[in-house]
Amino acid sequence: MPGHRIYYVPPRLVGSISNWSGLDDPKGESWLLEHAADLKFNAIWFSPMTQATGVTKQMHG
């Protein structure tokens, strides 16, 4: 995309949505959005292509 600097973010590394979105912050500010802006990125891509951790298959029955 011309003119876009995309910040690649593995979702499992930034925590819950309420954590990075600013919902848990008393001021309602997102540390992730501020960090991306400080690095001069203007778009964020949450990559779904990360390795799953702690996933087990359970068989019931």
PDB file of N, CA and C in Angstrom:
ATOM      1  N   MET A   1       0.834  -1.179   0.000  1.00  0.00           N
ATOM      2  CA  MET A   1       0.000   0.000   0.000  1.00  0.00           C
ATOM      3  C   MET A   1       0.879   1.242   0.000  1.00  0.00           C
ATOM      4  N   PRO A   2       0.819   2.033  -1.022  1.00  0.00           N
ATOM      5  CA  PRO A   2       1.613   3.254  -1.057  1.00  0.00           C
ATOM      6  C   PRO A   2       1.207   4.214   0.056  1.00  0.00           C
ATOM      7  N   GLY A   3       2.185   4.778   0.726  1.00  0.00           N
ATOM      8  CA  GLY A   3       1.914   5.759   1.767  1.00  0.00           C
ATOM      9  C   GLY A   3       1.578   5.171   3.123  1.00  0.00           C
ATOM     10  N   HIS A   4       1.530   3.861   3.234  1.00  0.00           N
ATOM     11  CA  HIS A   4       1.212   3.242   4.510  1.00  0.00           C
ATOM     12  C   HIS A   4       2.449   2.552   5.078  1.00  0.00           C
ATOM     13  N   ARG A   5       2.683   2.771   6.346  1.00  0.00           N
ATOM     14  CA  ARG A   5       3.707   2.020   7.067  1.00  0.00           C
ATOM     15  C   ARG A   5       2.952   1.133   8.031  1.00  0.00           C
ATOM     16  N   ILE A   6       3.022  -0.164   7.811  1.00  0.00           N
ATOM     17  CA  ILE A   6       2.218  -1.111   8.571  1.00  0.00           C
ATOM     18  C   ILE A   6       3.053  -1.742   9.686  1.00  0.00           C
ATOM     19  N   TYR A   7       2.540  -1.634  10.896  1.00  0.00           N
ATOM     20  CA  TYR A   7       3.178  -2.204  12.077  1.00  0.00           C
ATOM     21  C   TYR A   7       2.637  -3.613  12.279  1.00  0.00           C
ATOM     22  N   TYR A   8       3.503  -4.612  12.162  1.00  0.00           N
ATOM     23  CA  TYR A   8       3.128  -6.023  12.303  1.00  0.00           C
ATOM     24  C   TYR A   8       3.039  -6.371  13.781  1.00  0.00           C
ATOM     25  N   VAL A   9       1.887  -6.867  14.214  1.00  0.00           N
ATOM     26  CA  VAL A   9       1.680  -7.197  15.620  1.00  0.00           C
ATOM     27  C   VAL A   9       1.162  -8.632  15.758  1.00  0.00           C
ATOM     28  N   PRO A  10       1.937  -9.523  16.381  1.00  0.00           N
ATOM     29  CA  PRO A  10       1.405 -10.843  16.707  1.00  0.00           C
ATOM     30  C   PRO A  10       0.455 -10.702  17.904  1.00  0.00           C
ATOM     31  N   PRO A  11      -0.833 -10.984  17.741  1.00  0.00           N
ATOM     32  CA  PRO A  11      -1.814 -10.745  18.804  1.00  0.00           C
ATOM     33  C   PRO A  11      -1.491 -11.412  20.134  1.00  0.00           C
ATOM     34  N   ARG A  12      -0.898 -12.586  20.100  1.00  0.00           N
ATOM     35  CA  ARG A  12      -0.606 -13.286  21.353  1.00  0.00           C
ATOM     36  C   ARG A  12       0.476 -12.584  22.173  1.00  0.00           C
ATOM     37  N   LEU A  13       1.250 -11.719  21.552  1.00  0.00           N
ATOM     38  CA  LEU A  13       2.314 -11.029  22.276  1.00  0.00           C
ATOM     39  C   LEU A  13       1.867  -9.718  22.907  1.00  0.00           C
ATOM     40  N   VAL A  14       0.737  -9.164  22.481  1.00  0.00           N
ATOM     41  CA  VAL A  14       0.297  -7.878  23.036  1.00  0.00           C
ATOM     42  C   VAL A  14      -0.803  -8.027  24.070  1.00  0.00           C
ATOM     43  N   GLY A  15      -1.271  -9.227  24.299  1.00  0.00           N
ATOM     44  CA  GLY A  15      -2.252  -9.457  25.353  1.00  0.00           C
ATOM     45  C   GLY A  15      -3.687  -9.309  24.890  1.00  0.00           C
ATOM     46  N   SER A  16      -4.548  -9.132  25.855  1.00  0.00           N
ATOM     47  CA  SER A  16      -5.979  -9.065  25.572  1.00  0.00           C
ATOM     48  C   SER A  16      -6.350  -7.753  24.883  1.00  0.00           C
ATOM     49  N   ILE A  17      -7.487  -7.751  24.224  1.00  0.00           N
ATOM     50  CA  ILE A  17      -7.959  -6.543  23.540  1.00  0.00           C
ATOM     51  C   ILE A  17      -8.145  -5.407  24.535  1.00  0.00           C
ATOM     52  N   SER A  18      -8.694  -5.719  25.707  1.00  0.00           N
ATOM     53  CA  SER A  18      -8.914  -4.657  26.695  1.00  0.00           C
ATOM     54  C   SER A  18      -7.596  -4.077  27.195  1.00  0.00           C
ATOM     55  N   ASN A  19      -6.521  -4.860  27.153  1.00  0.00           N
ATOM     56  CA  ASN A  19      -5.206  -4.376  27.567  1.00  0.00           C
ATOM     57  C   ASN A  19      -4.633  -3.398  26.545  1.00  0.00           C
ATOM     58  N   TRP A  20      -4.503  -3.810  25.290  1.00  0.00           N
ATOM     59  CA  TRP A  20      -3.839  -2.953  24.302  1.00  0.00           C
ATOM     60  C   TRP A  20      -4.736  -1.862  23.741  1.00  0.00           C
ATOM     61  N   SER A  21      -6.067  -2.015  23.842  1.00  0.00           N
ATOM     62  CA  SER A  21      -6.976  -1.022  23.255  1.00  0.00           C
ATOM     63  C   SER A  21      -7.137   0.222  24.117  1.00  0.00           C
ATOM     64  N   GLY A  22      -6.773   0.119  25.387  1.00  0.00           N
ATOM     65  CA  GLY A  22      -6.936   1.248  26.291  1.00  0.00           C
ATOM     66  C   GLY A  22      -8.139   1.106  27.201  1.00  0.00           C
ATOM     67  N   LEU A  23      -8.918   0.058  27.039  1.00  0.00           N
ATOM     68  CA  LEU A  23     -10.098  -0.152  27.878  1.00  0.00           C
ATOM     69  C   LEU A  23      -9.710  -0.290  29.351  1.00  0.00           C
ATOM     70  N   ASP A  24      -8.588  -0.959  29.627  1.00  0.00           N
ATOM     71  CA  ASP A  24      -8.134  -1.150  31.006  1.00  0.00           C
ATOM     72  C   ASP A  24      -7.379   0.060  31.555  1.00  0.00           C
ATOM     73  N   ASP A  25      -7.017   0.999  30.701  1.00  0.00           N
ATOM     74  CA  ASP A  25      -6.267   2.178  31.124  1.00  0.00           C
ATOM     75  C   ASP A  25      -7.219   3.209  31.728  1.00  0.00           C
ATOM     76  N   PRO A  26      -6.860   3.803  32.871  1.00  0.00           N
ATOM     77  CA  PRO A  26      -7.747   4.796  33.490  1.00  0.00           C
ATOM     78  C   PRO A  26      -8.071   5.981  32.572  1.00  0.00           C
ATOM     79  N   LYS A  27      -7.129   6.358  31.717  1.00  0.00           N
ATOM     80  CA  LYS A  27      -7.354   7.477  30.789  1.00  0.00           C
ATOM     81  C   LYS A  27      -7.969   7.016  29.473  1.00  0.00           C
ATOM     82  N   GLY A  28      -8.071   5.704  29.277  1.00  0.00           N
ATOM     83  CA  GLY A  28      -8.632   5.171  28.039  1.00  0.00           C
ATOM     84  C   GLY A  28      -7.693   5.264  26.856  1.00  0.00           C
ATOM     85  N   GLU A  29      -6.389   5.365  27.143  1.00  0.00           N
ATOM     86  CA  GLU A  29      -5.396   5.498  26.077  1.00  0.00           C
ATOM     87  C   GLU A  29      -4.759   4.144  25.768  1.00  0.00           C
ATOM     88  N   SER A  30      -4.510   3.901  24.500  1.00  0.00           N
ATOM     89  CA  SER A  30      -3.913   2.648  24.064  1.00  0.00           C
ATOM     90  C   SER A  30      -2.398   2.780  23.977  1.00  0.00           C
ATOM     91  N   TRP A  31      -1.693   1.981  24.770  1.00  0.00           N
ATOM     92  CA  TRP A  31      -0.233   2.007  24.713  1.00  0.00           C
ATOM     93  C   TRP A  31       0.265   1.512  23.360  1.00  0.00           C
ATOM     94  N   LEU A  32      -0.465   0.584  22.750  1.00  0.00           N
ATOM     95  CA  LEU A  32      -0.036   0.035  21.460  1.00  0.00           C
ATOM     96  C   LEU A  32      -0.168   1.069  20.343  1.00  0.00           C
ATOM     97  N   LEU A  33      -1.271   1.795  20.317  1.00  0.00           N
ATOM     98  CA  LEU A  33      -1.450   2.827  19.290  1.00  0.00           C
ATOM     99  C   LEU A  33      -0.432   3.948  19.458  1.00  0.00           C
ATOM    100  N   GLU A  34      -0.148   4.329  20.702  1.00  0.00           N
ATOM    101  CA  GLU A  34       0.871   5.356  20.952  1.00  0.00           C
ATOM    102  C   GLU A  34       2.248   4.871  20.507  1.00  0.00           C
ATOM    103  N   HIS A  35       2.558   3.612  20.794  1.00  0.00           N
ATOM    104  CA  HIS A  35       3.854   3.042  20.405  1.00  0.00           C
ATOM    105  C   HIS A  35       3.997   3.019  18.884  1.00  0.00           C
ATOM    106  N   ALA A  36       2.949   2.586  18.191  1.00  0.00           N
ATOM    107  CA  ALA A  36       2.987   2.550  16.724  1.00  0.00           C
ATOM    108  C   ALA A  36       3.153   3.955  16.150  1.00  0.00           C
ATOM    109  N   ALA A  37       2.458   4.925  16.705  1.00  0.00           N
ATOM    110  CA  ALA A  37       2.566   6.309  16.233  1.00  0.00           C
ATOM    111  C   ALA A  37       3.966   6.866  16.500  1.00  0.00           C
ATOM    112  N   ASP A  38       4.541   6.552  17.659  1.00  0.00           N
ATOM    113  CA  ASP A  38       5.902   7.004  17.974  1.00  0.00           C
ATOM    114  C   ASP A  38       6.922   6.456  16.982  1.00  0.00           C
ATOM    115  N   LEU A  39       6.662   5.256  16.471  1.00  0.00           N
ATOM    116  CA  LEU A  39       7.553   4.640  15.490  1.00  0.00           C
ATOM    117  C   LEU A  39       7.238   5.067  14.056  1.00  0.00           C
ATOM    118  N   LYS A  40       6.281   5.994  13.911  1.00  0.00           N
ATOM    119  CA  LYS A  40       5.875   6.558  12.610  1.00  0.00           C
ATOM    120  C   LYS A  40       5.109   5.571  11.732  1.00  0.00           C
ATOM    121  N   PHE A  41       4.432   4.608  12.355  1.00  0.00           N
ATOM    122  CA  PHE A  41       3.551   3.711  11.612  1.00  0.00           C
ATOM    123  C   PHE A  41       2.158   4.327  11.589  1.00  0.00           C
ATOM    124  N   ASN A  42       1.421   4.117  10.501  1.00  0.00           N
ATOM    125  CA  ASN A  42       0.068   4.663  10.417  1.00  0.00           C
ATOM    126  C   ASN A  42      -0.982   3.583  10.185  1.00  0.00           C
ATOM    127  N   ALA A  43      -0.577   2.328  10.330  1.00  0.00           N
ATOM    128  CA  ALA A  43      -1.516   1.207  10.220  1.00  0.00           C
ATOM    129  C   ALA A  43      -0.975   0.056  11.059  1.00  0.00           C
ATOM    130  N   ILE A  44      -1.880  -0.752  11.578  1.00  0.00           N
ATOM    131  CA  ILE A  44      -1.495  -1.915  12.378  1.00  0.00           C
ATOM    132  C   ILE A  44      -2.117  -3.152  11.756  1.00  0.00           C
ATOM    133  N   TRP A  45      -1.318  -4.207  11.629  1.00  0.00           N
ATOM    134  CA  TRP A  45      -1.811  -5.483  11.119  1.00  0.00           C
ATOM    135  C   TRP A  45      -1.627  -6.522  12.217  1.00  0.00           C
ATOM    136  N   PHE A  46      -2.734  -7.067  12.686  1.00  0.00           N
ATOM    137  CA  PHE A  46      -2.693  -8.135  13.675  1.00  0.00           C
ATOM    138  C   PHE A  46      -2.614  -9.453  12.923  1.00  0.00           C
ATOM    139  N   SER A  47      -1.440 -10.023  12.900  1.00  0.00           N
ATOM    140  CA  SER A  47      -1.209 -11.238  12.132  1.00  0.00           C
ATOM    141  C   SER A  47      -1.818 -12.451  12.815  1.00  0.00           C
ATOM    142  N   PRO A  48      -2.667 -13.180  12.102  1.00  0.00           N
ATOM    143  CA  PRO A  48      -3.207 -14.412  12.671  1.00  0.00           C
ATOM    144  C   PRO A  48      -2.254 -15.588  12.520  1.00  0.00           C
ATOM    145  N   MET A  49      -1.129 -15.362  11.879  1.00  0.00           N
ATOM    146  CA  MET A  49      -0.212 -16.452  11.558  1.00  0.00           C
ATOM    147  C   MET A  49       0.855 -16.621  12.630  1.00  0.00           C
ATOM    148  N   THR A  50       0.440 -16.751  13.870  1.00  0.00           N
ATOM    149  CA  THR A  50       1.397 -16.984  14.940  1.00  0.00           C
ATOM    150  C   THR A  50       1.210 -18.397  15.462  1.00  0.00           C
ATOM    151  N   GLN A  51       2.227 -18.906  16.075  1.00  0.00           N
ATOM    152  CA  GLN A  51       2.177 -20.264  16.592  1.00  0.00           C
ATOM    153  C   GLN A  51       1.265 -20.317  17.813  1.00  0.00           C
ATOM    154  N   ALA A  52       0.379 -21.256  17.832  1.00  0.00           N
ATOM    155  CA  ALA A  52      -0.513 -21.435  18.980  1.00  0.00           C
ATOM    156  C   ALA A  52       0.279 -21.987  20.160  1.00  0.00           C
ATOM    157  N   THR A  53      -0.067 -21.527  21.348  1.00  0.00           N
ATOM    158  CA  THR A  53       0.603 -22.020  22.543  1.00  0.00           C
ATOM    159  C   THR A  53      -0.437 -22.550  23.513  1.00  0.00           C
ATOM    160  N   GLY A  54      -0.130 -23.621  24.151  1.00  0.00           N
ATOM    161  CA  GLY A  54      -1.000 -24.172  25.174  1.00  0.00           C
ATOM    162  C   GLY A  54      -2.321 -24.720  24.660  1.00  0.00           C
ATOM    163  N   VAL A  55      -2.378 -25.108  23.413  1.00  0.00           N
ATOM    164  CA  VAL A  55      -3.616 -25.640  22.855  1.00  0.00           C
ATOM    165  C   VAL A  55      -3.568 -27.163  22.934  1.00  0.00           C
ATOM    166  N   THR A  56      -4.597 -27.736  23.513  1.00  0.00           N
ATOM    167  CA  THR A  56      -4.681 -29.188  23.580  1.00  0.00           C
ATOM    168  C   THR A  56      -6.036 -29.638  23.067  1.00  0.00           C
ATOM    169  N   LYS A  57      -6.063 -30.807  22.504  1.00  0.00           N
ATOM    170  CA  LYS A  57      -7.320 -31.364  22.015  1.00  0.00           C
ATOM    171  C   LYS A  57      -7.890 -32.268  23.095  1.00  0.00           C
ATOM    172  N   GLN A  58      -9.138 -32.025  23.449  1.00  0.00           N
ATOM    173  CA  GLN A  58      -9.789 -32.836  24.468  1.00  0.00           C
ATOM    174  C   GLN A  58     -10.880 -33.667  23.817  1.00  0.00           C
ATOM    175  N   MET A  59     -10.900 -34.927  24.163  1.00  0.00           N
ATOM    176  CA  MET A  59     -11.920 -35.835  23.633  1.00  0.00           C
ATOM    177  C   MET A  59     -12.947 -36.101  24.728  1.00  0.00           C
ATOM    178  N   HIS A  60     -14.193 -35.825  24.433  1.00  0.00           N
ATOM    179  CA  HIS A  60     -15.268 -36.080  25.389  1.00  0.00           C
ATOM    180  C   HIS A  60     -16.076 -37.274  24.910  1.00  0.00           C
ATOM    181  N   GLY A  61     -16.502 -38.109  25.868  1.00  0.00           N
ATOM    182  CA  GLY A  61     -17.376 -39.189  25.448  1.00  0.00           C
ATOM    183  C   GLY A  61     -16.970 -40.519  25.802  1.00  0.00           C
TER     184      GLY A  61
END
